[in-house]
Amino acid sequence: MWSEHQTSELSVQESEARRARGGHRTSARIMEVALLIVLPILFHYLIPVMVVVPRPYSYLGIVPMLLGLGLSTWASRLFREEGTGFQLQDGGYSLVTTGPFRFSRNPMYLGMLVWLLGLAVLLGSLSPFVFPLMLLLLANYLFIPLEERRMEQAAGEEFAAYKRRVRRWL
């Protein structure tokens, strides 16, 4: 039988572990912001190469930026509602198959990709278009296969059936 003291110690340890993971998420968020905002803008101003989308047409880039942000936000909200994390840590996972996960196994990556394309259009020069391409290649050949292997191990046939039903991107 657990004593009240042991239970409170356990909850303190769990809280500390959550805070430590939160610190990791903060540094990951900083890297995401650097990749998704700062670097494309720096490339635009430091290495503009050539204008491929002139003003005022470049303002149309705001539309995919909003769509991408909305898609990523919707997908991450569903993750939080299901109580699952973005990383398969501590054995906790939930296979989310509702919302945007009905038409894409990776709507957060898709949202980031659409957002980056919108930013590149908004900036208008050729160099920011490197970043959507880089994200597509990294996600498709490095991040997603690793995440899918973990999900196959964790969810087994349930994930295999989902994978057969829903495409990776669209």
mmCIF file of C-alpha atoms in Angstrom:
data_model
loop_
_atom_site.group_PDB
_atom_site.id
_atom_site.type_symbol
_atom_site.label_atom_id
_atom_site.label_comp_id
_atom_site.label_asym_id
_atom_site.label_seq_id
_atom_site.Cartn_x
_atom_site.Cartn_y
_atom_site.Cartn_z
ATOM 1 C CA MET A 1 0.000 0.000 0.000
ATOM 2 C CA TRP A 2 1.323 3.441 -0.890
ATOM 3 C CA SER A 3 1.628 5.912 1.904
ATOM 4 C CA GLU A 4 0.463 9.486 1.439
ATOM 5 C CA HIS A 5 4.095 10.638 1.621
ATOM 6 C CA GLN A 6 5.193 8.225 -1.132
ATOM 7 C CA THR A 7 2.318 9.333 -3.326
ATOM 8 C CA SER A 8 3.164 13.013 -2.896
ATOM 9 C CA GLU A 9 6.846 12.270 -3.624
ATOM 10 C CA LEU A 10 5.800 10.496 -6.806
ATOM 11 C CA SER A 11 3.627 13.420 -7.917
ATOM 12 C CA VAL A 12 6.512 15.832 -7.207
ATOM 13 C CA GLN A 13 8.822 13.666 -9.340
ATOM 14 C CA GLU A 14 6.223 13.545 -12.122
ATOM 15 C CA SER A 15 5.851 17.334 -12.005
ATOM 16 C CA GLU A 16 9.617 17.792 -12.186
ATOM 17 C CA ALA A 17 9.844 15.374 -15.109
ATOM 18 C CA ARG A 18 7.064 17.271 -16.920
ATOM 19 C CA ARG A 19 8.855 20.563 -16.310
ATOM 20 C CA ALA A 20 12.127 19.091 -17.606
ATOM 21 C CA ARG A 21 10.387 17.878 -20.764
ATOM 22 C CA GLY A 22 8.807 21.319 -21.086
ATOM 23 C CA GLY A 23 12.292 22.834 -21.061
ATOM 24 C CA HIS A 24 13.223 20.504 -23.903
ATOM 25 C CA ARG A 25 10.101 21.595 -25.763
ATOM 26 C CA THR A 26 11.070 25.237 -25.274
ATOM 27 C CA SER A 27 14.444 24.710 -26.945
ATOM 28 C CA ALA A 28 12.745 22.738 -29.732
ATOM 29 C CA ARG A 29 10.273 25.606 -30.209
ATOM 30 C CA ILE A 30 13.164 28.060 -30.531
ATOM 31 C CA MET A 31 14.683 25.880 -33.255
ATOM 32 C CA GLU A 32 11.320 25.667 -35.040
ATOM 33 C CA VAL A 33 10.961 29.453 -34.957
ATOM 34 C CA ALA A 34 14.488 29.845 -36.307
ATOM 35 C CA LEU A 35 13.792 27.438 -39.150
ATOM 36 C CA LEU A 36 10.305 28.648 -39.954
ATOM 37 C CA ILE A 37 10.753 32.401 -39.623
ATOM 38 C CA VAL A 38 14.215 33.758 -39.006
ATOM 39 C CA LEU A 39 16.305 31.799 -41.513
ATOM 40 C CA PRO A 40 14.044 32.320 -44.544
ATOM 41 C CA ILE A 41 13.875 36.043 -43.795
ATOM 42 C CA LEU A 42 17.654 36.229 -43.348
ATOM 43 C CA PHE A 43 18.188 34.378 -46.618
ATOM 44 C CA HIS A 44 15.759 36.752 -48.324
ATOM 45 C CA TYR A 45 17.691 39.827 -47.225
ATOM 46 C CA LEU A 46 21.242 38.432 -47.278
ATOM 47 C CA ILE A 47 20.989 36.219 -50.367
ATOM 48 C CA PRO A 48 17.980 37.495 -52.345
ATOM 49 C CA VAL A 49 19.156 35.786 -55.594
ATOM 50 C CA MET A 50 16.240 37.093 -57.685
ATOM 51 C CA VAL A 51 12.628 38.134 -57.285
ATOM 52 C CA VAL A 52 10.300 35.350 -58.424
ATOM 53 C CA VAL A 53 7.036 36.710 -56.987
ATOM 54 C CA PRO A 54 6.793 40.510 -57.394
ATOM 55 C CA ARG A 55 4.696 42.810 -55.241
ATOM 56 C CA PRO A 56 1.662 42.997 -54.953
ATOM 57 C CA TYR A 57 1.292 39.274 -55.869
ATOM 58 C CA SER A 58 3.651 38.258 -53.094
ATOM 59 C CA TYR A 59 1.021 39.314 -50.538
ATOM 60 C CA LEU A 60 -0.961 36.257 -51.621
ATOM 61 C CA GLY A 61 1.572 34.291 -49.554
ATOM 62 C CA ILE A 62 -0.404 35.284 -46.461
ATOM 63 C CA VAL A 63 -3.196 32.890 -47.488
ATOM 64 C CA PRO A 64 -1.095 29.670 -47.367
ATOM 65 C CA MET A 65 0.621 30.952 -44.224
ATOM 66 C CA LEU A 66 -2.752 31.198 -42.466
ATOM 67 C CA LEU A 67 -3.910 27.842 -43.865
ATOM 68 C CA GLY A 68 -0.696 26.131 -42.761
ATOM 69 C CA LEU A 69 -0.879 27.668 -39.304
ATOM 70 C CA GLY A 70 -4.515 26.626 -38.981
ATOM 71 C CA LEU A 71 -3.798 23.052 -40.053
ATOM 72 C CA SER A 72 -0.849 22.651 -37.671
ATOM 73 C CA THR A 73 -2.789 24.191 -34.803
ATOM 74 C CA TRP A 74 -5.819 21.976 -35.420
ATOM 75 C CA ALA A 75 -3.660 18.830 -35.496
ATOM 76 C CA SER A 76 -1.665 19.721 -32.372
ATOM 77 C CA ARG A 77 -4.889 20.578 -30.504
ATOM 78 C CA LEU A 78 -6.225 17.096 -31.311
ATOM 79 C CA PHE A 79 -2.997 15.604 -29.939
ATOM 80 C CA ARG A 80 -3.420 17.522 -26.686
ATOM 81 C CA GLU A 81 -7.103 16.556 -26.421
ATOM 82 C CA GLU A 82 -6.172 12.877 -26.828
ATOM 83 C CA GLY A 83 -3.497 13.267 -24.159
ATOM 84 C CA THR A 84 -0.737 12.111 -26.457
ATOM 85 C CA GLY A 85 2.596 13.803 -27.008
ATOM 86 C CA PHE A 86 4.522 14.613 -30.118
ATOM 87 C CA GLN A 87 7.248 12.193 -29.036
ATOM 88 C CA LEU A 88 6.534 8.589 -28.099
ATOM 89 C CA GLN A 89 8.036 8.869 -24.633
ATOM 90 C CA ASP A 90 7.080 7.088 -21.430
ATOM 91 C CA GLY A 91 5.064 4.548 -23.410
ATOM 92 C CA GLY A 92 2.186 7.016 -23.776
ATOM 93 C CA TYR A 93 0.648 7.354 -27.203
ATOM 94 C CA SER A 94 -2.710 7.544 -28.821
ATOM 95 C CA LEU A 95 -3.319 7.017 -32.509
ATOM 96 C CA VAL A 96 -5.232 10.096 -33.626
ATOM 97 C CA THR A 97 -7.276 9.448 -36.773
ATOM 98 C CA THR A 98 -9.827 12.255 -36.646
ATOM 99 C CA GLY A 99 -9.786 15.801 -38.002
ATOM 100 C CA PRO A 100 -6.927 16.430 -40.431
ATOM 101 C CA PHE A 101 -5.483 12.992 -39.604
ATOM 102 C CA ARG A 102 -8.286 11.531 -41.774
ATOM 103 C CA PHE A 103 -6.603 12.812 -44.948
ATOM 104 C CA SER A 104 -2.935 13.094 -43.907
ATOM 105 C CA ARG A 105 -0.825 11.032 -41.524
ATOM 106 C CA ASN A 106 1.325 14.119 -40.964
ATOM 107 C CA PRO A 107 -0.862 17.228 -40.930
ATOM 108 C CA MET A 108 1.546 19.133 -38.660
ATOM 109 C CA TYR A 109 4.415 18.696 -41.113
ATOM 110 C CA LEU A 110 2.023 19.488 -43.951
ATOM 111 C CA GLY A 111 0.912 22.654 -42.162
ATOM 112 C CA MET A 112 4.524 23.715 -41.596
ATOM 113 C CA LEU A 113 5.318 23.041 -45.248
ATOM 114 C CA VAL A 114 2.352 25.096 -46.471
ATOM 115 C CA TRP A 115 3.282 27.882 -44.019
ATOM 116 C CA LEU A 116 6.871 27.946 -45.291
ATOM 117 C CA LEU A 117 5.695 28.054 -48.902
ATOM 118 C CA GLY A 118 3.467 30.984 -48.023
ATOM 119 C CA LEU A 119 6.352 32.782 -46.331
ATOM 120 C CA ALA A 120 8.551 32.212 -49.384
ATOM 121 C CA VAL A 121 5.843 33.650 -51.647
ATOM 122 C CA LEU A 122 5.360 36.604 -49.292
ATOM 123 C CA LEU A 123 9.075 37.367 -49.288
ATOM 124 C CA GLY A 124 9.141 36.978 -53.071
ATOM 125 C CA SER A 125 12.789 36.103 -53.662
ATOM 126 C CA LEU A 126 14.097 32.702 -54.705
ATOM 127 C CA SER A 127 16.267 31.920 -51.659
ATOM 128 C CA PRO A 128 13.431 31.398 -49.098
ATOM 129 C CA PHE A 129 12.045 28.616 -51.312
ATOM 130 C CA VAL A 130 14.988 26.489 -50.146
ATOM 131 C CA PHE A 131 13.321 26.047 -46.748
ATOM 132 C CA PRO A 132 10.085 24.352 -47.808
ATOM 133 C CA LEU A 133 12.154 22.028 -49.978
ATOM 134 C CA MET A 134 14.523 21.324 -47.083
ATOM 135 C CA LEU A 135 11.604 20.611 -44.717
ATOM 136 C CA LEU A 136 9.973 18.326 -47.277
ATOM 137 C CA LEU A 137 13.157 16.303 -47.743
ATOM 138 C CA LEU A 138 14.023 16.122 -44.031
ATOM 139 C CA ALA A 139 10.486 15.216 -43.006
ATOM 140 C CA ASN A 140 9.888 12.709 -45.796
ATOM 141 C CA TYR A 141 13.184 10.840 -45.583
ATOM 142 C CA LEU A 142 14.316 11.325 -41.974
ATOM 143 C CA PHE A 143 11.696 12.445 -39.434
ATOM 144 C CA ILE A 144 8.546 10.705 -40.658
ATOM 145 C CA PRO A 145 10.095 7.256 -41.281
ATOM 146 C CA LEU A 146 11.578 7.322 -37.773
ATOM 147 C CA GLU A 147 8.254 8.371 -36.230
ATOM 148 C CA GLU A 148 6.378 5.751 -38.237
ATOM 149 C CA ARG A 149 8.713 2.972 -37.078
ATOM 150 C CA ARG A 150 8.061 4.010 -33.489
ATOM 151 C CA MET A 151 4.307 4.037 -34.083
ATOM 152 C CA GLU A 152 4.457 0.614 -35.722
ATOM 153 C CA GLN A 153 6.222 -0.722 -32.635
ATOM 154 C CA ALA A 154 3.794 0.997 -30.263
ATOM 155 C CA ALA A 155 0.470 0.514 -32.063
ATOM 156 C CA GLY A 156 1.154 -2.533 -34.223
ATOM 157 C CA GLU A 157 -1.648 -3.558 -36.577
ATOM 158 C CA GLU A 158 -3.788 -0.546 -35.655
ATOM 159 C CA PHE A 159 -1.154 1.789 -37.109
ATOM 160 C CA ALA A 160 -0.487 -0.515 -40.080
ATOM 161 C CA ALA A 161 -4.189 -0.379 -41.001
ATOM 162 C CA TYR A 162 -4.212 3.412 -40.607
ATOM 163 C CA LYS A 163 -1.100 3.652 -42.772
ATOM 164 C CA ARG A 164 -2.793 1.641 -45.538
ATOM 165 C CA ARG A 165 -5.886 3.879 -45.361
ATOM 166 C CA VAL A 166 -4.290 7.352 -45.160
ATOM 167 C CA ARG A 167 -1.457 8.736 -47.283
ATOM 168 C CA ARG A 168 1.662 10.280 -45.778
ATOM 169 C CA TRP A 169 1.045 13.825 -47.045
ATOM 170 C CA LEU A 170 -2.329 14.022 -48.809
#
